[in-house]
PDB file of C-alpha atoms in Angstrom:
ATOM      1  CA  MET A   1      -4.629 118.269  94.942  1.00  0.00           C
ATOM      2  CA  SER A   2      -5.782 120.453  92.264  1.00  0.00           C
ATOM      3  CA  ASP A   3      -4.666 118.989  89.001  1.00  0.00           C
ATOM      4  CA  PRO A   4      -4.515 115.237  88.137  1.00  0.00           C
ATOM      5  CA  ARG A   5      -1.543 113.441  89.462  1.00  0.00           C
ATOM      6  CA  ALA A   6      -0.662 110.162  88.300  1.00  0.00           C
ATOM      7  CA  VAL A   7      -0.110 108.048  91.932  1.00  0.00           C
ATOM      8  CA  LEU A   8       1.261 105.315  92.914  1.00  0.00           C
ATOM      9  CA  VAL A   9      -0.436 103.368  96.169  1.00  0.00           C
ATOM     10  CA  THR A  10       1.220 100.364  97.631  1.00  0.00           C
ATOM     11  CA  GLY A  11      -1.080  98.521 100.058  1.00  0.00           C
ATOM     12  CA  ALA A  12      -4.003  99.498  97.964  1.00  0.00           C
ATOM     13  CA  ALA A  13      -6.017  95.993  98.176  1.00  0.00           C
ATOM     14  CA  SER A  14      -6.800  96.936 102.372  1.00  0.00           C
ATOM     15  CA  GLY A  15      -6.356  99.565 104.779  1.00  0.00           C
ATOM     16  CA  ILE A  16      -5.379 102.671 104.585  1.00  0.00           C
ATOM     17  CA  GLY A  17      -4.193 101.978 100.679  1.00  0.00           C
ATOM     18  CA  ARG A  18      -7.620 101.290  99.633  1.00  0.00           C
ATOM     19  CA  ALA A  19      -8.955 104.534 101.551  1.00  0.00           C
ATOM     20  CA  CYS A  20      -5.920 106.521  99.343  1.00  0.00           C
ATOM     21  CA  ALA A  21      -6.891 104.835  96.072  1.00  0.00           C
ATOM     22  CA  LEU A  22     -11.070 105.444  96.473  1.00  0.00           C
ATOM     23  CA  ARG A  23      -9.747 108.867  97.296  1.00  0.00           C
ATOM     24  CA  LEU A  24      -7.622 110.340  95.083  1.00  0.00           C
ATOM     25  CA  LEU A  25      -9.671 108.242  92.431  1.00  0.00           C
ATOM     26  CA  ALA A  26     -12.556 110.049  93.465  1.00  0.00           C
ATOM     27  CA  GLU A  27     -10.252 113.731  93.253  1.00  0.00           C
ATOM     28  CA  ASP A  28      -9.790 112.877  89.554  1.00  0.00           C
ATOM     29  CA  HIS A  29      -6.129 111.440  90.310  1.00  0.00           C
ATOM     30  CA  ARG A  30      -4.838 108.141  87.797  1.00  0.00           C
ATOM     31  CA  VAL A  31      -3.537 105.896  90.012  1.00  0.00           C
ATOM     32  CA  VAL A  32      -1.404 102.460  89.725  1.00  0.00           C
ATOM     33  CA  ALA A  33      -2.812 100.137  93.128  1.00  0.00           C
ATOM     34  CA  CYS A  34      -0.212  98.093  93.738  1.00  0.00           C
ATOM     35  CA  ASP A  35      -0.396  94.879  96.267  1.00  0.00           C
ATOM     36  CA  LEU A  36       0.610  90.948  96.849  1.00  0.00           C
ATOM     37  CA  ALA A  37      -2.350  89.521  94.942  1.00  0.00           C
ATOM     38  CA  ARG A  38      -4.544  91.211  91.276  1.00  0.00           C
ATOM     39  CA  GLU A  39      -7.085  89.220  92.976  1.00  0.00           C
ATOM     40  CA  ALA A  40      -7.680  91.174  95.800  1.00  0.00           C
ATOM     41  CA  LEU A  41      -6.890  94.506  94.155  1.00  0.00           C
ATOM     42  CA  GLU A  42      -9.868  93.641  92.172  1.00  0.00           C
ATOM     43  CA  ALA A  43     -12.332  92.685  94.890  1.00  0.00           C
ATOM     44  CA  ALA A  44     -10.873  95.771  96.536  1.00  0.00           C
ATOM     45  CA  LEU A  45     -11.378  97.696  94.406  1.00  0.00           C
ATOM     46  CA  GLY A  46     -12.322  96.647  90.933  1.00  0.00           C
ATOM     47  CA  GLY A  47     -15.830  98.817  90.607  1.00  0.00           C
ATOM     48  CA  ALA A  48     -14.177 101.824  91.627  1.00  0.00           C
ATOM     49  CA  ALA A  49     -15.383 104.491  88.863  1.00  0.00           C
ATOM     50  CA  GLY A  50     -12.892 105.625  86.504  1.00  0.00           C
ATOM     51  CA  ARG A  51     -11.015 102.406  85.488  1.00  0.00           C
ATOM     52  CA  ASP A  52      -9.757 104.550  82.779  1.00  0.00           C
ATOM     53  CA  ARG A  53      -7.989 106.060  85.668  1.00  0.00           C
ATOM     54  CA  LEU A  54      -6.677 103.055  87.551  1.00  0.00           C
ATOM     55  CA  GLU A  55      -4.596 100.221  86.676  1.00  0.00           C
ATOM     56  CA  LEU A  56      -3.624  97.187  89.259  1.00  0.00           C
ATOM     57  CA  PHE A  57      -0.254  95.946  89.768  1.00  0.00           C
ATOM     58  CA  ALA A  58       0.123  92.788  91.616  1.00  0.00           C
ATOM     59  CA  GLY A  59       3.708  92.657  93.075  1.00  0.00           C
ATOM     60  CA  ASP A  60       5.967  92.841  96.333  1.00  0.00           C
ATOM     61  CA  VAL A  61       7.629  95.293  97.334  1.00  0.00           C
ATOM     62  CA  SER A  62      10.583  93.977  98.955  1.00  0.00           C
ATOM     63  CA  SER A  63      10.767  93.184  94.841  1.00  0.00           C
ATOM     64  CA  GLN A  64      13.453  95.419  93.806  1.00  0.00           C
ATOM     65  CA  HIS A  65      12.463  93.909  90.203  1.00  0.00           C
ATOM     66  CA  ASP A  66       8.708  94.950  90.967  1.00  0.00           C
ATOM     67  CA  CYS A  67       9.244  98.402  92.787  1.00  0.00           C
ATOM     68  CA  ALA A  68      10.729  99.287  89.287  1.00  0.00           C
ATOM     69  CA  ALA A  69       7.993  97.567  87.155  1.00  0.00           C
ATOM     70  CA  ALA A  70       5.061  99.379  89.579  1.00  0.00           C
ATOM     71  CA  ALA A  71       6.840 102.685  88.456  1.00  0.00           C
ATOM     72  CA  ALA A  72       7.304 101.747  85.567  1.00  0.00           C
ATOM     73  CA  LEU A  73       3.595 101.239  84.780  1.00  0.00           C
ATOM     74  CA  ALA A  74       2.908 104.476  85.967  1.00  0.00           C
ATOM     75  CA  VAL A  75       5.057 106.242  83.379  1.00  0.00           C
ATOM     76  CA  GLU A  76       4.177 104.472  80.826  1.00  0.00           C
ATOM     77  CA  ARG A  77       0.057 104.718  81.256  1.00  0.00           C
ATOM     78  CA  TYR A  78      -0.136 107.897  82.533  1.00  0.00           C
ATOM     79  CA  GLY A  79       3.100 110.028  80.817  1.00  0.00           C
ATOM     80  CA  ARG A  80       4.521 110.382  84.170  1.00  0.00           C
ATOM     81  CA  LEU A  81       5.361 109.519  87.734  1.00  0.00           C
ATOM     82  CA  ASP A  82       4.225 112.605  90.376  1.00  0.00           C
ATOM     83  CA  ALA A  83       3.367 110.545  93.562  1.00  0.00           C
ATOM     84  CA  VAL A  84       3.949 107.602  95.899  1.00  0.00           C
ATOM     85  CA  LEU A  85       1.584 107.118  98.511  1.00  0.00           C
ATOM     86  CA  HIS A  86       3.923 103.470 100.352  1.00  0.00           C
ATOM     87  CA  TRP A  87       1.806 101.702 102.849  1.00  0.00           C
ATOM     88  CA  ALA A  88       2.248  97.881 102.268  1.00  0.00           C
ATOM     89  CA  ALA A  89       3.478  96.448 105.441  1.00  0.00           C
ATOM     90  CA  LEU A  90       3.766  93.173 107.087  1.00  0.00           C
ATOM     91  CA  HIS A  91       2.808  92.922 111.054  1.00  0.00           C
ATOM     92  CA  SER A  92       4.089  90.925 113.863  1.00  0.00           C
ATOM     93  CA  ILE A  93       3.488  90.500 116.984  1.00  0.00           C
ATOM     94  CA  THR A  94       6.021  87.747 118.338  1.00  0.00           C
ATOM     95  CA  HIS A  95       7.345  87.986 121.285  1.00  0.00           C
ATOM     96  CA  TRP A  96      11.568  88.444 121.135  1.00  0.00           C
ATOM     97  CA  THR A  97      11.797  84.823 122.891  1.00  0.00           C
ATOM     98  CA  ARG A  98      10.354  83.302 119.985  1.00  0.00           C
ATOM     99  CA  LEU A  99      11.134  86.082 117.839  1.00  0.00           C
ATOM    100  CA  ASP A 100      13.581  83.751 114.573  1.00  0.00           C
ATOM    101  CA  ALA A 101      16.278  85.735 112.208  1.00  0.00           C
ATOM    102  CA  GLN A 102      14.027  83.848 109.810  1.00  0.00           C
ATOM    103  CA  GLU A 103      10.737  85.908 110.551  1.00  0.00           C
ATOM    104  CA  CYS A 104      12.662  89.466 111.855  1.00  0.00           C
ATOM    105  CA  ASN A 105      14.495  89.075 108.338  1.00  0.00           C
ATOM    106  CA  ARG A 106      11.021  89.298 106.253  1.00  0.00           C
ATOM    107  CA  ILE A 107       9.680  91.765 108.360  1.00  0.00           C
ATOM    108  CA  LEU A 108      12.745  94.229 108.026  1.00  0.00           C
ATOM    109  CA  SER A 109      12.707  93.250 104.262  1.00  0.00           C
ATOM    110  CA  VAL A 110       9.389  94.831 103.403  1.00  0.00           C
ATOM    111  CA  ASN A 111       9.133  97.299 105.948  1.00  0.00           C
ATOM    112  CA  VAL A 112      12.321  99.310 105.176  1.00  0.00           C
ATOM    113  CA  THR A 113      13.952  97.545 102.363  1.00  0.00           C
ATOM    114  CA  GLY A 114      10.763  98.157 100.727  1.00  0.00           C
ATOM    115  CA  SER A 115      10.006 101.561 101.060  1.00  0.00           C
ATOM    116  CA  PHE A 116      13.496 102.200 100.299  1.00  0.00           C
ATOM    117  CA  LEU A 117      13.344 100.312  97.269  1.00  0.00           C
ATOM    118  CA  ILE A 118       9.254 101.888  95.954  1.00  0.00           C
ATOM    119  CA  THR A 119      11.434 105.510  96.966  1.00  0.00           C
ATOM    120  CA  GLN A 120      14.766 103.929  94.115  1.00  0.00           C
ATOM    121  CA  ALA A 121      12.250 103.549  91.440  1.00  0.00           C
ATOM    122  CA  ALA A 122      10.161 106.387  91.575  1.00  0.00           C
ATOM    123  CA  ALA A 123      12.888 108.958  92.614  1.00  0.00           C
ATOM    124  CA  ARG A 124      14.712 107.896  88.735  1.00  0.00           C
ATOM    125  CA  HIS A 125      11.332 108.257  86.786  1.00  0.00           C
ATOM    126  CA  MET A 126      11.305 111.585  89.086  1.00  0.00           C
ATOM    127  CA  GLN A 127      14.442 113.127  88.601  1.00  0.00           C
ATOM    128  CA  ALA A 128      13.946 114.379  85.075  1.00  0.00           C
ATOM    129  CA  ARG A 129      10.984 116.416  85.742  1.00  0.00           C
ATOM    130  CA  ARG A 130      12.698 117.319  88.893  1.00  0.00           C
ATOM    131  CA  SER A 131       9.298 117.681  90.847  1.00  0.00           C
ATOM    132  CA  GLY A 132       7.569 114.723  93.581  1.00  0.00           C
ATOM    133  CA  ALA A 133       6.041 114.023  96.498  1.00  0.00           C
ATOM    134  CA  ILE A 134       7.048 110.274  97.981  1.00  0.00           C
ATOM    135  CA  VAL A 135       5.171 109.393 101.549  1.00  0.00           C
ATOM    136  CA  LEU A 136       6.121 106.692 103.344  1.00  0.00           C
ATOM    137  CA  CYS A 137       4.210 105.105 105.969  1.00  0.00           C
ATOM    138  CA  SER A 138       5.821 104.706 110.106  1.00  0.00           C
ATOM    139  CA  SER A 139       3.554 104.090 113.625  1.00  0.00           C
ATOM    140  CA  SER A 140       3.245 105.052 116.488  1.00  0.00           C
ATOM    141  CA  SER A 141       4.480 101.839 118.422  1.00  0.00           C
ATOM    142  CA  MET A 142       8.217 103.227 117.423  1.00  0.00           C
ATOM    143  CA  ILE A 143       6.885 105.470 119.773  1.00  0.00           C
ATOM    144  CA  THR A 144       5.210 104.017 122.777  1.00  0.00           C
ATOM    145  CA  GLY A 145       7.188 100.262 122.266  1.00  0.00           C
ATOM    146  CA  PRO A 146       4.471  97.773 122.258  1.00  0.00           C
ATOM    147  CA  VAL A 147       6.322  94.195 123.152  1.00  0.00           C
ATOM    148  CA  GLY A 148       4.166  91.995 120.865  1.00  0.00           C
ATOM    149  CA  GLY A 149       2.354  88.749 122.034  1.00  0.00           C
ATOM    150  CA  GLU A 150      -1.462  87.812 122.328  1.00  0.00           C
ATOM    151  CA  ALA A 151      -2.545  91.115 123.025  1.00  0.00           C
ATOM    152  CA  GLY A 152      -1.478  91.567 119.235  1.00  0.00           C
ATOM    153  CA  ASN A 153       0.484  94.538 119.614  1.00  0.00           C
ATOM    154  CA  GLY A 154       3.478  95.042 117.671  1.00  0.00           C
ATOM    155  CA  GLY A 155       6.716  92.851 118.502  1.00  0.00           C
ATOM    156  CA  PRO A 156      10.156  94.205 118.702  1.00  0.00           C
ATOM    157  CA  ALA A 157      10.430  92.966 114.513  1.00  0.00           C
ATOM    158  CA  TYR A 158       7.737  94.955 113.414  1.00  0.00           C
ATOM    159  CA  VAL A 159       8.559  98.130 115.848  1.00  0.00           C
ATOM    160  CA  ALA A 160      11.830  98.363 114.593  1.00  0.00           C
ATOM    161  CA  SER A 161      11.010  97.837 111.425  1.00  0.00           C
ATOM    162  CA  LYS A 162       8.939 101.436 111.487  1.00  0.00           C
ATOM    163  CA  ALA A 163      11.545 103.104 113.864  1.00  0.00           C
ATOM    164  CA  ALA A 164      13.956 102.410 110.839  1.00  0.00           C
ATOM    165  CA  ILE A 165      11.304 104.273 108.535  1.00  0.00           C
ATOM    166  CA  VAL A 166      12.529 107.752 110.573  1.00  0.00           C
ATOM    167  CA  GLY A 167      16.455 107.880 109.329  1.00  0.00           C
ATOM    168  CA  LEU A 168      15.179 106.827 105.662  1.00  0.00           C
ATOM    169  CA  VAL A 169      13.046 109.657 105.654  1.00  0.00           C
ATOM    170  CA  ARG A 170      15.676 111.835 106.797  1.00  0.00           C
ATOM    171  CA  SER A 171      18.347 110.724 104.046  1.00  0.00           C
ATOM    172  CA  LEU A 172      16.215 110.024 101.583  1.00  0.00           C
ATOM    173  CA  ALA A 173      14.883 113.920 102.019  1.00  0.00           C
ATOM    174  CA  ARG A 174      18.250 115.431 102.288  1.00  0.00           C
ATOM    175  CA  ALA A 175      19.542 113.300  98.893  1.00  0.00           C
ATOM    176  CA  LEU A 176      16.589 114.077  97.151  1.00  0.00           C
ATOM    177  CA  GLY A 177      15.517 117.987  97.922  1.00  0.00           C
ATOM    178  CA  PRO A 178      17.822 118.788  95.894  1.00  0.00           C
ATOM    179  CA  SER A 179      16.244 117.593  92.369  1.00  0.00           C
ATOM    180  CA  GLY A 180      12.357 118.816  93.697  1.00  0.00           C
ATOM    181  CA  ILE A 181      11.590 115.171  95.271  1.00  0.00           C
ATOM    182  CA  ARG A 182       9.505 115.273  98.669  1.00  0.00           C
ATOM    183  CA  VAL A 183       9.707 112.603 101.253  1.00  0.00           C
ATOM    184  CA  ASN A 184       7.734 112.857 104.360  1.00  0.00           C
ATOM    185  CA  ALA A 185       5.935 109.839 106.442  1.00  0.00           C
ATOM    186  CA  VAL A 186       2.725 109.529 107.977  1.00  0.00           C
ATOM    187  CA  VAL A 187       2.710 108.035 111.372  1.00  0.00           C
ATOM    188  CA  PRO A 188      -0.417 106.928 111.871  1.00  0.00           C
ATOM    189  CA  GLY A 189      -1.856 105.150 115.932  1.00  0.00           C
ATOM    190  CA  VAL A 190      -3.965 102.421 115.946  1.00  0.00           C
ATOM    191  CA  THR A 191      -6.341 101.821 113.133  1.00  0.00           C
ATOM    192  CA  GLU A 192      -9.384  99.930 112.066  1.00  0.00           C
ATOM    193  CA  THR A 193      -7.010  97.692 109.896  1.00  0.00           C
ATOM    194  CA  PRO A 194      -6.566  94.191 109.407  1.00  0.00           C
ATOM    195  CA  MET A 195      -3.607  94.601 111.812  1.00  0.00           C
ATOM    196  CA  ILE A 196      -5.193  94.750 114.811  1.00  0.00           C
ATOM    197  CA  GLU A 197      -8.545  91.944 113.878  1.00  0.00           C
ATOM    198  CA  THR A 198      -6.766  89.786 115.694  1.00  0.00           C
ATOM    199  CA  TYR A 199      -7.288  92.427 118.942  1.00  0.00           C
ATOM    200  CA  SER A 200     -10.110  91.542 121.328  1.00  0.00           C
ATOM    201  CA  ALA A 201     -12.880  94.217 123.004  1.00  0.00           C
ATOM    202  CA  GLU A 202     -10.827  94.856 126.355  1.00  0.00           C
ATOM    203  CA  HIS A 203      -7.900  95.512 123.877  1.00  0.00           C
ATOM    204  CA  ARG A 204      -9.953  97.783 122.096  1.00  0.00           C
ATOM    205  CA  ALA A 205     -11.639 100.261 124.910  1.00  0.00           C
ATOM    206  CA  THR A 206      -7.779  99.801 126.285  1.00  0.00           C
ATOM    207  CA  LEU A 207      -6.669 101.791 123.466  1.00  0.00           C
ATOM    208  CA  GLN A 208      -9.390 103.812 122.454  1.00  0.00           C
ATOM    209  CA  ALA A 209      -9.296 105.223 126.323  1.00  0.00           C
ATOM    210  CA  ARG A 210      -6.126 106.512 125.301  1.00  0.00           C
ATOM    211  CA  ILE A 211      -7.622 108.540 122.673  1.00  0.00           C
ATOM    212  CA  PRO A 212      -8.641 111.927 123.682  1.00  0.00           C
ATOM    213  CA  LEU A 213     -10.941 111.666 120.311  1.00  0.00           C
ATOM    214  CA  GLY A 214     -12.905 109.038 121.750  1.00  0.00           C
ATOM    215  CA  ARG A 215     -12.281 106.302 118.793  1.00  0.00           C
ATOM    216  CA  ILE A 216     -10.020 104.667 116.532  1.00  0.00           C
ATOM    217  CA  ALA A 217      -8.492 105.856 113.862  1.00  0.00           C
ATOM    218  CA  GLU A 218     -10.130 104.726 110.056  1.00  0.00           C
ATOM    219  CA  PRO A 219      -8.010 104.085 107.360  1.00  0.00           C
ATOM    220  CA  ASP A 220      -9.654 107.234 105.717  1.00  0.00           C
ATOM    221  CA  ASP A 221      -8.496 109.281 108.378  1.00  0.00           C
ATOM    222  CA  ILE A 222      -5.007 108.382 107.617  1.00  0.00           C
ATOM    223  CA  ALA A 223      -5.514 108.604 103.971  1.00  0.00           C
ATOM    224  CA  ALA A 224      -5.905 112.574 103.942  1.00  0.00           C
ATOM    225  CA  VAL A 225      -2.630 113.257 105.312  1.00  0.00           C
ATOM    226  CA  GLY A 226      -0.727 110.693 103.350  1.00  0.00           C
ATOM    227  CA  CYS A 227      -2.402 112.704 100.394  1.00  0.00           C
ATOM    228  CA  PHE A 228      -1.971 115.711 101.596  1.00  0.00           C
ATOM    229  CA  LEU A 229       1.966 115.319 101.970  1.00  0.00           C
ATOM    230  CA  ILE A 230       2.132 114.884  98.685  1.00  0.00           C
ATOM    231  CA  SER A 231      -0.503 118.333  97.530  1.00  0.00           C
ATOM    232  CA  ASP A 232       0.517 121.350  96.875  1.00  0.00           C
ATOM    233  CA  ALA A 233       0.119 122.436 100.195  1.00  0.00           C
ATOM    234  CA  ALA A 234       2.385 120.938 102.125  1.00  0.00           C
ATOM    235  CA  ARG A 235       4.960 122.313  98.954  1.00  0.00           C
ATOM    236  CA  TYR A 236       7.575 122.776 101.247  1.00  0.00           C
ATOM    237  CA  MET A 237       6.766 120.095 103.587  1.00  0.00           C
ATOM    238  CA  ASN A 238      10.527 117.488 103.605  1.00  0.00           C
ATOM    239  CA  GLY A 239      11.455 115.321 106.061  1.00  0.00           C
ATOM    240  CA  GLU A 240       8.774 115.081 108.761  1.00  0.00           C
ATOM    241  CA  MET A 241       7.766 112.648 109.968  1.00  0.00           C
ATOM    242  CA  VAL A 242       3.514 113.679 111.142  1.00  0.00           C
ATOM    243  CA  ILE A 243       1.707 111.611 113.852  1.00  0.00           C
ATOM    244  CA  VAL A 244      -1.921 111.054 112.701  1.00  0.00           C
ATOM    245  CA  ASN A 245      -2.799 109.214 116.580  1.00  0.00           C
ATOM    246  CA  GLY A 246      -6.395 111.396 118.156  1.00  0.00           C
ATOM    247  CA  GLY A 247      -3.846 113.024 120.849  1.00  0.00           C
ATOM    248  CA  ALA A 248      -3.345 109.725 122.342  1.00  0.00           C
ATOM    249  CA  ALA A 249      -1.278 109.008 125.191  1.00  0.00           C
ATOM    250  CA  PHE A 250       1.746 107.166 124.775  1.00  0.00           C
ATOM    251  CA  GLY A 251       2.978 104.395 126.810  1.00  0.00           C
TER     252      GLY A 251
END
């Protein structure tokens, strides 16, 4: 991206979101970094260069109020909101035999409803300028269909939530495209984030063996693609799901 942009990044206290915020700041963009706890954001980004270009926002993406407030903060602070990179999500490894309605609904509330709400909040500001780019996050698990359990793989609640992003992106891309707002998604494979901290060495080796590039993704590998999708280089991409998994064999 050439010109400085105002970008809202969710899930910014760790993993892909943190890598994304740091990359944007290094490229002289303006960032509103959002996560559940301000303390975690301070720990992850507080020492980042260019604090005059960084606002921290503690909020829950499953809250309509918090999503609206995060988008409004970008407009108040920087005069506009050019893009959203939405990485915030909850993981669930619970097997179907133990999954209850409360956990299932909470995962869907954050991962699906949260993706809609942050898009809705941002698009309401973007419409006036007839310009904007929004990137949501799915997962390769929606292709492989893991069943959860002891290995730490996503279970049915998580997989269903990430599969729902496909339909959400396609609907929103069609709805918002006429207003000049593009909506796409990144579909990461296994990535070195807190979500895989419980994976055993054996399970990690099995996953890595399926990847032709020979390694598990680093957060910045995924963040780089998200940043590409909000750039002018991707100006004619809309409604796409970009798989970023090192060429992993599915199954």
